[in-house]
Amino acid sequence: MEETDGTVTVDATIDGAHRLRFLLRTIWYSPMLAGRLVRKARTLVEADVHRWVSITALGAAPGRQLVALLASYPEFRTLYCYRLRRTGTAGAALSAVLGMLYPGERTLHLATSDIGPGLFIQHGFATIVAARRVGANCWINQQVTIGFDRPGERPVLGDGVGVYAGAKVLGDVTIGDGARIGANAVVLTDVPPGYTAIGVPARLLPPKAEREH
């Protein structure tokens, strides 16, 4: 909506306000960049940043992408603090301080000892990831539970696995590379690479290319 005298538009005013709020948020969260001092976490954090930027189409300049993600996504802050925490005593201490001052998604719990690079968490509320291992470039949605049905028996997720809203993956099962766990599915058995699991209990669908023959 443009003013008749041509001096300013309502849209431009709104856009300017959004930019100002985002600038203030990045300034507020900039102390979290202290995590870059933890060298052991750098490679994984860089891979996470690259994946999140490619998915979210974040418009920040390359040197500002990390702080922009920290300012924009509580799920990313949780993952970032997880990366720091897994590097040792110093990283864990820094993670604890940053997590207290700059909380992430409070209902997202990453209780997995080995999470590969590039994990993307979309709307991560009420989500528990307690796998034995999560591979590279996985995708996990909200209200997901990945964990044990008996103590010590936890799932393993391969590379490129997608686990969608409300799904449950329980027990000593292996989810193969590129597999998909459909929304609200309950998975209690292995899922082969490239397969899709849907339903309760889950049934397995082969890759789309195989279904077409």
mmCIF file of C-alpha atoms in Angstrom:
data_model
loop_
_atom_site.group_PDB
_atom_site.id
_atom_site.type_symbol
_atom_site.label_atom_id
_atom_site.label_comp_id
_atom_site.label_asym_id
_atom_site.label_seq_id
_atom_site.Cartn_x
_atom_site.Cartn_y
_atom_site.Cartn_z
ATOM 1 C CA MET A 1 0.000 0.000 0.000
ATOM 2 C CA GLU A 2 1.712 3.219 -1.195
ATOM 3 C CA GLU A 3 1.288 6.740 0.160
ATOM 4 C CA THR A 4 -0.007 9.281 -2.398
ATOM 5 C CA ASP A 5 2.964 11.584 -1.943
ATOM 6 C CA GLY A 6 5.296 8.705 -2.798
ATOM 7 C CA THR A 7 7.426 9.129 0.288
ATOM 8 C CA VAL A 8 6.990 5.681 1.792
ATOM 9 C CA THR A 9 4.944 2.512 1.464
ATOM 10 C CA VAL A 10 3.269 0.585 4.238
ATOM 11 C CA ASP A 11 4.924 -2.601 2.962
ATOM 12 C CA ALA A 12 8.340 -0.954 3.138
ATOM 13 C CA THR A 13 7.661 0.196 6.696
ATOM 14 C CA ILE A 14 6.679 -3.316 7.752
ATOM 15 C CA ASP A 15 9.692 -4.798 5.987
ATOM 16 C CA GLY A 16 11.958 -2.309 7.695
ATOM 17 C CA ALA A 17 10.508 -3.210 11.084
ATOM 18 C CA HIS A 18 11.121 -6.908 10.390
ATOM 19 C CA ARG A 19 14.722 -6.206 9.436
ATOM 20 C CA LEU A 20 15.257 -4.171 12.587
ATOM 21 C CA ARG A 21 13.810 -6.912 14.808
ATOM 22 C CA PHE A 22 15.980 -9.503 13.092
ATOM 23 C CA LEU A 23 19.071 -7.308 13.529
ATOM 24 C CA LEU A 24 18.343 -6.924 17.232
ATOM 25 C CA ARG A 25 17.839 -10.670 17.578
ATOM 26 C CA THR A 26 21.172 -11.436 15.906
ATOM 27 C CA ILE A 27 22.884 -8.972 18.245
ATOM 28 C CA TRP A 28 21.223 -10.620 21.244
ATOM 29 C CA TYR A 29 22.280 -14.130 20.200
ATOM 30 C CA SER A 30 25.779 -13.182 18.990
ATOM 31 C CA PRO A 31 27.457 -14.290 22.272
ATOM 32 C CA MET A 32 26.561 -17.847 21.279
ATOM 33 C CA LEU A 33 29.256 -17.536 18.625
ATOM 34 C CA ALA A 34 31.683 -18.263 21.447
ATOM 35 C CA GLY A 35 30.955 -21.879 20.554
ATOM 36 C CA ARG A 36 33.225 -21.437 17.533
ATOM 37 C CA LEU A 37 36.159 -21.539 19.951
ATOM 38 C CA VAL A 38 35.422 -25.246 20.489
ATOM 39 C CA ARG A 39 37.434 -26.618 17.580
ATOM 40 C CA LYS A 40 36.203 -30.194 17.918
ATOM 41 C CA ALA A 41 32.669 -29.068 17.072
ATOM 42 C CA ARG A 42 33.478 -26.891 14.064
ATOM 43 C CA THR A 43 33.184 -29.452 11.294
ATOM 44 C CA LEU A 44 29.804 -30.738 12.494
ATOM 45 C CA VAL A 45 28.448 -27.244 13.139
ATOM 46 C CA GLU A 46 29.531 -26.113 9.673
ATOM 47 C CA ALA A 47 27.765 -29.112 8.114
ATOM 48 C CA ASP A 48 24.635 -28.344 10.140
ATOM 49 C CA VAL A 49 24.700 -24.704 9.041
ATOM 50 C CA HIS A 50 25.079 -25.676 5.381
ATOM 51 C CA ARG A 51 22.121 -28.085 5.555
ATOM 52 C CA TRP A 52 19.823 -25.740 7.445
ATOM 53 C CA VAL A 53 20.594 -22.844 5.112
ATOM 54 C CA SER A 54 19.891 -24.998 2.045
ATOM 55 C CA ILE A 55 16.530 -26.143 3.467
ATOM 56 C CA THR A 56 15.310 -22.895 4.995
ATOM 57 C CA ALA A 57 16.605 -20.662 2.171
ATOM 58 C CA LEU A 58 17.978 -18.337 4.832
ATOM 59 C CA GLY A 59 19.051 -15.125 3.155
ATOM 60 C CA ALA A 60 21.927 -14.221 5.465
ATOM 61 C CA ALA A 61 25.382 -13.546 4.080
ATOM 62 C CA PRO A 62 27.823 -16.484 4.446
ATOM 63 C CA GLY A 63 29.621 -14.953 7.423
ATOM 64 C CA ARG A 64 26.322 -14.305 9.209
ATOM 65 C CA GLN A 65 24.568 -17.615 8.631
ATOM 66 C CA LEU A 66 25.421 -19.207 11.971
ATOM 67 C CA VAL A 67 24.201 -16.300 14.086
ATOM 68 C CA ALA A 68 21.133 -15.924 11.856
ATOM 69 C CA LEU A 69 20.205 -19.571 12.466
ATOM 70 C CA LEU A 70 20.818 -19.225 16.205
ATOM 71 C CA ALA A 71 18.573 -16.156 16.247
ATOM 72 C CA SER A 72 15.820 -17.717 14.152
ATOM 73 C CA TYR A 73 15.426 -21.374 15.159
ATOM 74 C CA PRO A 74 15.258 -22.678 18.748
ATOM 75 C CA GLU A 75 15.695 -26.201 17.353
ATOM 76 C CA PHE A 76 19.013 -25.156 15.852
ATOM 77 C CA ARG A 77 20.129 -23.712 19.187
ATOM 78 C CA THR A 78 19.390 -27.062 20.832
ATOM 79 C CA LEU A 79 21.413 -28.912 18.175
ATOM 80 C CA TYR A 80 24.250 -26.388 18.444
ATOM 81 C CA CYS A 81 24.495 -26.817 22.222
ATOM 82 C CA TYR A 82 24.379 -30.599 21.737
ATOM 83 C CA ARG A 83 27.390 -30.375 19.404
ATOM 84 C CA LEU A 84 29.345 -28.388 21.980
ATOM 85 C CA ARG A 85 28.335 -30.698 24.816
ATOM 86 C CA ARG A 86 29.710 -33.782 23.043
ATOM 87 C CA THR A 87 33.242 -32.386 22.692
ATOM 88 C CA GLY A 88 34.403 -32.768 26.271
ATOM 89 C CA THR A 89 34.404 -30.981 29.603
ATOM 90 C CA ALA A 90 35.084 -27.449 28.338
ATOM 91 C CA GLY A 91 32.529 -27.746 25.564
ATOM 92 C CA ALA A 92 29.963 -29.195 27.945
ATOM 93 C CA ALA A 93 30.476 -26.311 30.381
ATOM 94 C CA LEU A 94 30.087 -23.730 27.613
ATOM 95 C CA SER A 95 27.028 -25.567 26.322
ATOM 96 C CA ALA A 96 25.444 -25.471 29.775
ATOM 97 C CA VAL A 97 25.987 -21.725 30.110
ATOM 98 C CA LEU A 98 24.760 -20.910 26.607
ATOM 99 C CA GLY A 99 21.775 -23.220 26.975
ATOM 100 C CA MET A 100 20.775 -21.465 30.187
ATOM 101 C CA LEU A 101 21.152 -17.942 28.773
ATOM 102 C CA TYR A 102 19.790 -18.731 25.311
ATOM 103 C CA PRO A 103 17.342 -21.626 25.567
ATOM 104 C CA GLY A 104 16.583 -23.737 22.554
ATOM 105 C CA GLU A 105 13.417 -25.746 21.993
ATOM 106 C CA ARG A 106 12.703 -26.820 25.567
ATOM 107 C CA THR A 107 10.739 -29.929 24.614
ATOM 108 C CA LEU A 108 13.377 -31.215 22.158
ATOM 109 C CA HIS A 109 15.668 -33.803 23.769
ATOM 110 C CA LEU A 110 18.771 -35.106 21.974
ATOM 111 C CA ALA A 111 19.894 -38.087 24.068
ATOM 112 C CA THR A 112 22.004 -39.801 21.400
ATOM 113 C CA SER A 113 25.751 -40.274 21.670
ATOM 114 C CA ASP A 114 26.425 -40.099 17.928
ATOM 115 C CA ILE A 115 24.509 -37.748 15.621
ATOM 116 C CA GLY A 116 25.985 -37.316 12.161
ATOM 117 C CA PRO A 117 26.421 -33.999 10.362
ATOM 118 C CA GLY A 118 23.546 -32.131 8.792
ATOM 119 C CA LEU A 119 20.660 -33.138 11.052
ATOM 120 C CA PHE A 120 17.614 -30.970 10.284
ATOM 121 C CA ILE A 121 14.873 -30.699 12.903
ATOM 122 C CA GLN A 122 11.629 -29.146 11.726
ATOM 123 C CA HIS A 123 9.203 -27.888 14.397
ATOM 124 C CA GLY A 124 11.020 -29.960 17.005
ATOM 125 C CA PHE A 125 8.610 -29.588 19.894
ATOM 126 C CA ALA A 126 7.770 -32.671 21.982
ATOM 127 C CA THR A 127 10.499 -34.644 20.210
ATOM 128 C CA ILE A 128 12.861 -37.196 21.759
ATOM 129 C CA VAL A 129 15.860 -38.567 19.891
ATOM 130 C CA ALA A 130 17.358 -41.338 22.031
ATOM 131 C CA ALA A 131 18.832 -43.502 19.292
ATOM 132 C CA ARG A 132 22.078 -45.437 19.418
ATOM 133 C CA ARG A 133 23.207 -43.541 16.336
ATOM 134 C CA VAL A 134 21.763 -41.066 13.836
ATOM 135 C CA GLY A 135 23.449 -40.868 10.452
ATOM 136 C CA ALA A 136 24.288 -37.902 8.264
ATOM 137 C CA ASN A 137 21.714 -35.539 6.761
ATOM 138 C CA CYS A 138 18.655 -36.924 8.532
ATOM 139 C CA TRP A 139 15.358 -35.057 8.914
ATOM 140 C CA ILE A 140 13.225 -35.260 12.068
ATOM 141 C CA ASN A 141 9.877 -33.580 12.630
ATOM 142 C CA GLN A 142 7.805 -32.631 15.665
ATOM 143 C CA GLN A 143 6.290 -35.014 18.215
ATOM 144 C CA VAL A 144 8.656 -37.796 17.166
ATOM 145 C CA THR A 145 9.935 -40.416 19.591
ATOM 146 C CA ILE A 146 13.054 -42.386 18.711
ATOM 147 C CA GLY A 147 14.060 -44.547 21.644
ATOM 148 C CA PHE A 148 14.058 -47.834 23.495
ATOM 149 C CA ASP A 149 11.237 -50.188 24.352
ATOM 150 C CA ARG A 150 13.597 -52.015 26.752
ATOM 151 C CA PRO A 151 16.713 -50.593 28.445
ATOM 152 C CA GLY A 152 19.724 -50.612 26.148
ATOM 153 C CA GLU A 153 17.799 -51.464 22.970
ATOM 154 C CA ARG A 154 17.812 -48.338 20.855
ATOM 155 C CA PRO A 155 17.351 -47.691 17.139
ATOM 156 C CA VAL A 156 20.058 -46.937 14.601
ATOM 157 C CA LEU A 157 19.215 -44.480 11.823
ATOM 158 C CA GLY A 158 21.257 -44.565 8.630
ATOM 159 C CA ASP A 159 22.132 -41.613 6.420
ATOM 160 C CA GLY A 160 19.429 -39.479 4.853
ATOM 161 C CA VAL A 161 16.564 -40.894 6.921
ATOM 162 C CA GLY A 162 13.352 -38.878 7.299
ATOM 163 C CA VAL A 163 11.141 -39.299 10.377
ATOM 164 C CA TYR A 164 7.949 -37.307 10.068
ATOM 165 C CA ALA A 165 5.447 -35.784 12.494
ATOM 166 C CA GLY A 166 4.256 -37.980 15.327
ATOM 167 C CA ALA A 167 6.204 -41.078 14.281
ATOM 168 C CA LYS A 168 7.597 -43.569 16.800
ATOM 169 C CA VAL A 169 10.703 -45.684 16.203
ATOM 170 C CA LEU A 170 11.267 -48.015 19.126
ATOM 171 C CA GLY A 171 13.674 -50.750 20.127
ATOM 172 C CA ASP A 172 16.705 -52.440 18.632
ATOM 173 C CA VAL A 173 15.865 -51.691 14.993
ATOM 174 C CA THR A 174 17.872 -50.375 12.067
ATOM 175 C CA ILE A 175 16.450 -47.784 9.694
ATOM 176 C CA GLY A 176 18.352 -48.055 6.427
ATOM 177 C CA ASP A 177 19.861 -45.224 4.421
ATOM 178 C CA GLY A 178 17.293 -43.032 2.703
ATOM 179 C CA ALA A 179 14.305 -44.650 4.425
ATOM 180 C CA ARG A 180 11.198 -42.646 5.295
ATOM 181 C CA ILE A 181 9.062 -43.053 8.417
ATOM 182 C CA GLY A 182 5.621 -41.638 7.671
ATOM 183 C CA ALA A 183 3.659 -39.361 9.968
ATOM 184 C CA ASN A 184 2.283 -41.164 13.044
ATOM 185 C CA ALA A 185 3.809 -44.511 12.018
ATOM 186 C CA VAL A 186 4.924 -46.879 14.779
ATOM 187 C CA VAL A 187 8.054 -48.775 13.729
ATOM 188 C CA LEU A 188 9.108 -51.856 15.694
ATOM 189 C CA THR A 189 11.087 -53.711 12.995
ATOM 190 C CA ASP A 190 13.967 -52.943 10.657
ATOM 191 C CA VAL A 191 13.267 -50.745 7.633
ATOM 192 C CA PRO A 192 15.415 -51.523 4.562
ATOM 193 C CA PRO A 193 17.266 -48.724 2.751
ATOM 194 C CA GLY A 194 14.981 -46.594 0.626
ATOM 195 C CA TYR A 195 11.760 -48.088 2.000
ATOM 196 C CA THR A 196 8.867 -46.132 3.514
ATOM 197 C CA ALA A 197 7.154 -47.218 6.740
ATOM 198 C CA ILE A 198 3.526 -46.196 7.260
ATOM 199 C CA GLY A 199 0.743 -47.109 9.656
ATOM 200 C CA VAL A 200 0.331 -48.642 13.126
ATOM 201 C CA PRO A 201 2.076 -51.000 13.364
ATOM 202 C CA ALA A 202 4.109 -49.906 10.386
ATOM 203 C CA ARG A 203 3.990 -51.740 7.091
ATOM 204 C CA LEU A 204 6.792 -51.339 4.584
ATOM 205 C CA LEU A 205 6.546 -49.945 1.083
ATOM 206 C CA PRO A 206 9.438 -50.463 -1.341
ATOM 207 C CA PRO A 207 11.031 -47.498 -3.120
ATOM 208 C CA LYS A 208 8.722 -45.793 -5.587
ATOM 209 C CA ALA A 209 10.750 -46.991 -8.581
ATOM 210 C CA GLU A 210 10.225 -50.611 -7.534
ATOM 211 C CA ARG A 211 6.498 -50.081 -6.968
ATOM 212 C CA GLU A 212 6.063 -48.868 -10.526
ATOM 213 C CA HIS A 213 7.257 -52.155 -12.021
#
